[in-house]
Amino acid sequence: MRAELFLRLRAEKPLVLNITNFVAMNVAANVLLAAGASPAMACAPEEIADLTAISGALTVNFGTLNAEWVVAMRLAAEAANRAGRPWVFDPVAHQATPYRGTVVAQLLRLRPAIIRANASEIIALAGGQAGAAGPDAGDAVEAAEGAARDLALRLGAVVAVTGAVDFVTDGARACRIAGGSALMPQVTALGCSLTCLVGAFAAVAPGDPFEASVAALAAFAAAGAAAEVGASGPGSFGWRFLDELAALTPAAVAGACVVPA
Ligand SMILES: Nc1ncnc2c1ncn2[C@@H]1O[C@H](COP(=O)(O)OP(=O)(O)OP(=O)(O)O)[C@@H](O)[C@H]1O
Ligand SMILES: Cc1ncsc1CCO
Ligand SMILES: [Mg+2]
């Protein structure tokens, strides 16, 4: 299934619309290009619904939030729902401020198909006490697995928690994905970029956001492990990671360590 979705991504090059943060815009566009998708980054409320309607999927990341972007995010999510397109939510550091908390509640009401976040963000989303307030995780993924299952059931969404070993669940099914590299959290916005890649896989997997999420995380795990070989730090890892994403094969995606949980 993962290899098939990866082949479909490469063949169809889906247009993926991303409202993402200033830090991630360039990184994520390059990640999507390397993986084989077609990225569009935008945030103007005036055009966002029209762009959503012509895109295969929408991703929303509120890492560098402001009031105008919130309007665009709501219009885009509503347009995605009208058009029957999946939308993926990355609530970066939503636990940091009351403003983010208000916005996260508004956006969750617009029914994301998939939530992709780190362990601290998922714990806080389920109402728990997170070990970090900023964009970097301060909790292990294992500590967020219960919160992820609860959220998935409560929201009717797939929840993908990332970290050393990722965890994905739709409330009924669940699996863990190992691999990647400890250098990945040392390169900013790789998690944000992964959210965009989840959107790309969701665009070619209509009706199956769980498999789409697993495939995207497996692709990152495979490319991350390969990029670590020969990397001497976060800088060389960054460009090697893009090269490895571009060089990914269906066999490498299928061969990632994905274990039912
Ligand atoms: N210690 C680790 N070992 C292996 N892979 C890791 C490790 N930490 C994170 N990753 C991988 O890095 C990628 C990004 O996940 P991460 O949890 O760091 O996202 P994030 O905290 O949202 O990042 P950002 O907010 O900087 O974009 C995922 O593919 C994840 O599997
Ligand atoms: C560093 C940073 N600050 C806001 S968004 C972002 C990118 C990683 O989430
Ligand atoms: Mg993040």
XYZ file of C-alpha atoms and ligand atoms in Angstrom:
302
model
C 0.000 0.000 0.000
C 2.759 2.455 0.966
C 4.764 1.715 -2.169
C 1.627 2.037 -4.285
C 0.767 5.415 -2.756
C 4.330 6.593 -3.286
C 4.191 5.567 -6.952
C 0.865 7.364 -7.304
C 2.362 10.495 -5.748
C 5.261 10.434 -8.195
C 2.928 9.799 -11.156
C 0.238 12.335 -10.272
C 2.410 15.086 -8.735
C -0.559 16.427 -6.746
C -0.893 20.150 -6.203
C -0.795 20.690 -2.437
C -1.847 24.030 -0.969
C -0.013 24.936 2.225
C -0.742 27.742 4.636
C 2.429 27.310 6.615
C 4.714 29.455 8.719
C 7.470 31.808 7.553
C 10.152 29.443 8.849
C 8.797 26.435 6.968
C 7.681 27.928 3.653
C 10.891 27.384 1.741
C 11.927 24.171 3.492
C 8.527 22.561 2.981
C 8.249 23.575 -0.687
C 11.625 21.932 -1.333
C 10.596 18.810 0.570
C 7.421 18.479 -1.507
C 9.325 18.984 -4.757
C 11.958 16.422 -3.784
C 9.286 13.884 -2.862
C 7.530 14.417 -6.179
C 4.551 16.626 -5.313
C 3.740 20.138 -6.486
C 3.701 22.708 -3.656
C 1.802 25.993 -3.484
C 2.286 28.314 -0.536
C -0.336 31.033 -0.019
C -2.142 32.939 2.715
C -4.301 35.725 1.187
C -7.918 35.433 2.369
C -9.002 36.890 -0.998
C -7.851 33.855 -2.978
C -7.416 31.002 -0.537
C -10.813 29.349 -1.154
C -10.221 29.417 -4.923
C -6.762 27.915 -4.491
C -8.128 25.213 -2.187
C -10.717 24.243 -4.781
C -8.026 23.497 -7.377
C -5.679 21.655 -5.000
C -5.579 17.960 -4.158
C -5.188 18.669 -0.451
C -4.769 21.553 1.991
C -2.374 21.798 4.916
C -2.686 24.380 7.684
C 0.168 25.180 10.067
C -0.066 28.054 12.464
C 3.541 28.377 13.579
C 3.729 32.108 12.867
C 0.127 33.039 13.414
C -1.532 36.409 12.864
C -5.109 37.604 12.561
C -5.222 37.743 8.746
C -3.810 34.224 8.462
C -6.463 32.927 10.833
C -9.138 34.262 8.469
C -7.391 32.522 5.557
C -7.082 29.276 7.509
C -10.803 29.200 8.281
C -11.805 30.054 4.707
C -9.438 27.395 3.358
C -10.636 24.659 5.718
C -14.262 25.461 4.876
C -13.460 25.386 1.157
C -11.677 22.049 1.541
C -14.718 20.585 3.287
C -17.044 21.919 0.567
C -14.836 20.439 -2.170
C -14.391 17.118 -0.363
C -10.618 17.600 -0.123
C -8.690 16.370 2.915
C -7.046 18.982 5.087
C -4.151 18.388 7.464
C -3.610 20.430 10.615
C -0.251 21.164 12.296
C -1.016 23.105 15.502
C 2.541 24.296 16.179
C 3.030 25.315 19.823
C -0.730 25.789 20.266
C -0.251 25.435 24.026
C 2.067 28.471 24.156
C -0.507 31.285 24.378
C -4.224 31.847 25.001
C -4.518 33.282 21.465
C -3.264 30.050 19.935
C -5.601 28.110 22.202
C -8.606 30.018 20.882
C -7.583 29.543 17.279
C -6.854 25.844 17.686
C -10.381 25.290 19.043
C -11.894 27.169 16.077
C -9.921 25.164 13.534
C -10.619 21.795 15.154
C -14.319 22.483 14.685
C -13.645 22.514 10.927
C -12.828 18.785 10.981
C -9.253 18.197 9.822
C -8.808 14.735 8.291
C -5.355 14.432 9.861
C -3.543 16.137 12.729
C 0.279 15.903 12.568
C 2.179 17.221 15.563
C 4.900 16.424 18.046
C 4.245 14.666 21.358
C 3.949 17.795 23.506
C 1.440 19.365 21.119
C -0.694 16.196 21.089
C -0.664 15.843 24.888
C -1.770 19.479 25.252
C -4.431 19.074 22.554
C -5.991 16.254 24.572
C -6.039 18.480 27.659
C -2.905 17.134 29.364
C 0.142 18.929 30.757
C 2.796 19.180 28.026
C 6.507 19.228 28.798
C 7.179 22.049 26.316
C 5.467 25.293 25.338
C 7.467 26.174 22.214
C 7.738 24.461 18.822
C 10.228 21.810 20.034
C 8.896 18.690 21.767
C 9.561 18.140 25.470
C 7.809 14.769 25.745
C 8.397 11.309 24.340
C 5.968 9.954 21.751
C 5.092 6.989 24.022
C 3.728 9.481 26.574
C 1.375 10.884 23.898
C -0.054 7.618 22.544
C -3.090 7.586 24.859
C -3.792 11.235 24.098
C -3.520 10.500 20.372
C -6.065 7.658 20.567
C -8.476 9.814 22.603
C -8.168 12.714 20.180
C -8.617 10.512 17.134
C -11.852 9.096 18.547
C -13.110 12.463 19.775
C -12.371 14.346 16.564
C -12.873 11.582 14.001
C -9.409 12.345 12.624
C -6.177 10.491 12.069
C -3.575 11.627 14.601
C 0.109 11.333 13.660
C 2.541 11.990 16.533
C 6.190 12.305 15.533
C 9.449 11.941 17.404
C 12.092 9.236 17.760
C 9.451 6.564 17.002
C 6.287 7.949 15.401
C 2.775 6.841 16.317
C -0.262 7.027 14.003
C -3.847 6.180 14.917
C -7.396 6.668 13.707
C -8.730 5.516 17.067
C -9.206 1.927 15.888
C -6.009 1.164 13.965
C -2.570 2.226 15.184
C 1.062 1.716 14.250
C 4.554 2.861 15.124
C 7.164 3.965 12.610
C 10.843 3.795 13.524
C 13.806 5.137 11.578
C 14.744 8.684 10.692
C 17.616 10.376 12.480
C 18.301 12.234 15.713
C 19.517 15.061 13.450
C 15.977 15.664 12.171
C 14.816 17.794 15.121
C 18.070 19.782 14.730
C 16.894 21.084 11.348
C 14.030 23.535 11.702
C 10.670 22.944 10.065
C 11.161 19.316 9.092
C 8.042 18.485 11.114
C 6.150 21.278 9.351
C 7.419 19.937 6.021
C 6.277 16.445 6.954
C 2.787 17.842 7.544
C 2.843 19.126 3.953
C 3.994 15.720 2.699
C 1.159 14.065 4.639
C -1.120 16.373 2.624
C 0.506 15.206 -0.614
C -0.099 11.551 0.249
C -3.658 12.327 1.371
C -4.265 13.894 -2.051
C -3.496 10.584 -3.767
C -5.231 8.395 -1.153
C -8.833 9.610 -1.170
C -10.756 8.205 1.762
C -7.715 6.688 3.451
C -6.014 9.329 5.624
C -4.554 6.633 7.883
C -2.570 4.932 5.100
C -1.636 8.343 3.669
C -0.170 9.398 7.020
C 1.738 6.147 7.470
C 3.171 6.396 3.954
C 4.384 9.966 4.475
C 5.979 9.150 7.828
C 7.571 6.021 6.343
C 9.046 8.112 3.515
C 10.545 10.536 6.048
C 11.863 7.661 8.183
C 13.568 6.070 5.182
C 15.017 9.310 3.817
C 16.151 10.451 7.270
C 18.016 7.232 8.004
C 19.729 7.361 4.616
C 20.659 11.038 4.980
C 22.339 10.447 8.326
C 24.956 8.305 6.597
C 27.793 10.691 5.827
C 26.175 13.741 7.441
C 28.516 15.647 9.737
C 25.833 17.796 11.409
C 22.486 19.506 10.824
C 23.745 21.519 7.841
C 24.918 18.642 5.699
C 22.024 16.534 6.972
C 19.581 19.128 5.605
C 20.746 18.939 2.027
C 21.400 15.208 2.166
C 17.828 14.714 3.387
C 16.431 16.499 0.323
C 18.652 14.400 -1.936
C 17.518 11.189 -0.225
C 13.855 12.169 -0.528
C 14.376 12.720 -4.240
C 16.178 9.356 -4.525
C 13.540 7.403 -2.575
C 12.285 4.193 -4.144
C 8.978 2.400 -3.588
C 10.982 -0.441 -2.016
C 12.564 1.932 0.507
C 9.159 3.323 1.478
C 7.718 -0.192 1.760
C 10.777 -1.316 3.734
C 10.514 1.325 6.468
C 10.015 -0.105 9.955
C 6.216 0.127 10.405
C 4.812 -2.047 13.203
C 1.138 -2.373 14.212
C 0.505 -1.068 17.738
N 15.130 11.453 17.775
C 14.650 11.210 16.548
N 15.085 10.131 15.872
C 14.619 9.867 14.632
N 13.715 10.643 13.969
C 13.249 11.727 14.607
C 13.680 12.080 15.930
N 13.024 13.198 16.306
C 12.225 13.537 15.270
N 12.338 12.667 14.250
C 11.666 12.732 12.960
O 11.690 14.073 12.527
C 10.545 14.394 11.766
C 9.915 15.666 12.319
O 9.317 15.345 13.549
P 9.368 16.279 14.835
O 8.626 15.521 15.897
O 10.750 16.713 15.113
O 8.468 17.476 14.336
P 8.222 18.922 14.956
O 8.624 18.956 16.400
O 6.837 19.313 14.626
O 9.236 19.763 14.084
P 9.195 21.316 13.618
O 8.175 21.980 14.508
O 10.581 21.810 13.833
O 8.811 21.360 12.221
C 9.656 13.150 11.810
O 9.838 12.417 10.629
C 10.193 12.359 13.008
O 10.019 10.966 12.853
C 10.949 27.869 14.932
C 9.529 28.122 14.601
N 8.842 29.144 15.179
C 7.586 29.227 14.761
S 7.179 28.041 13.623
C 8.758 27.389 13.685
C 9.172 26.243 12.838
C 9.201 24.968 13.573
O 7.964 24.579 14.053
Mg 6.024 21.129 14.676
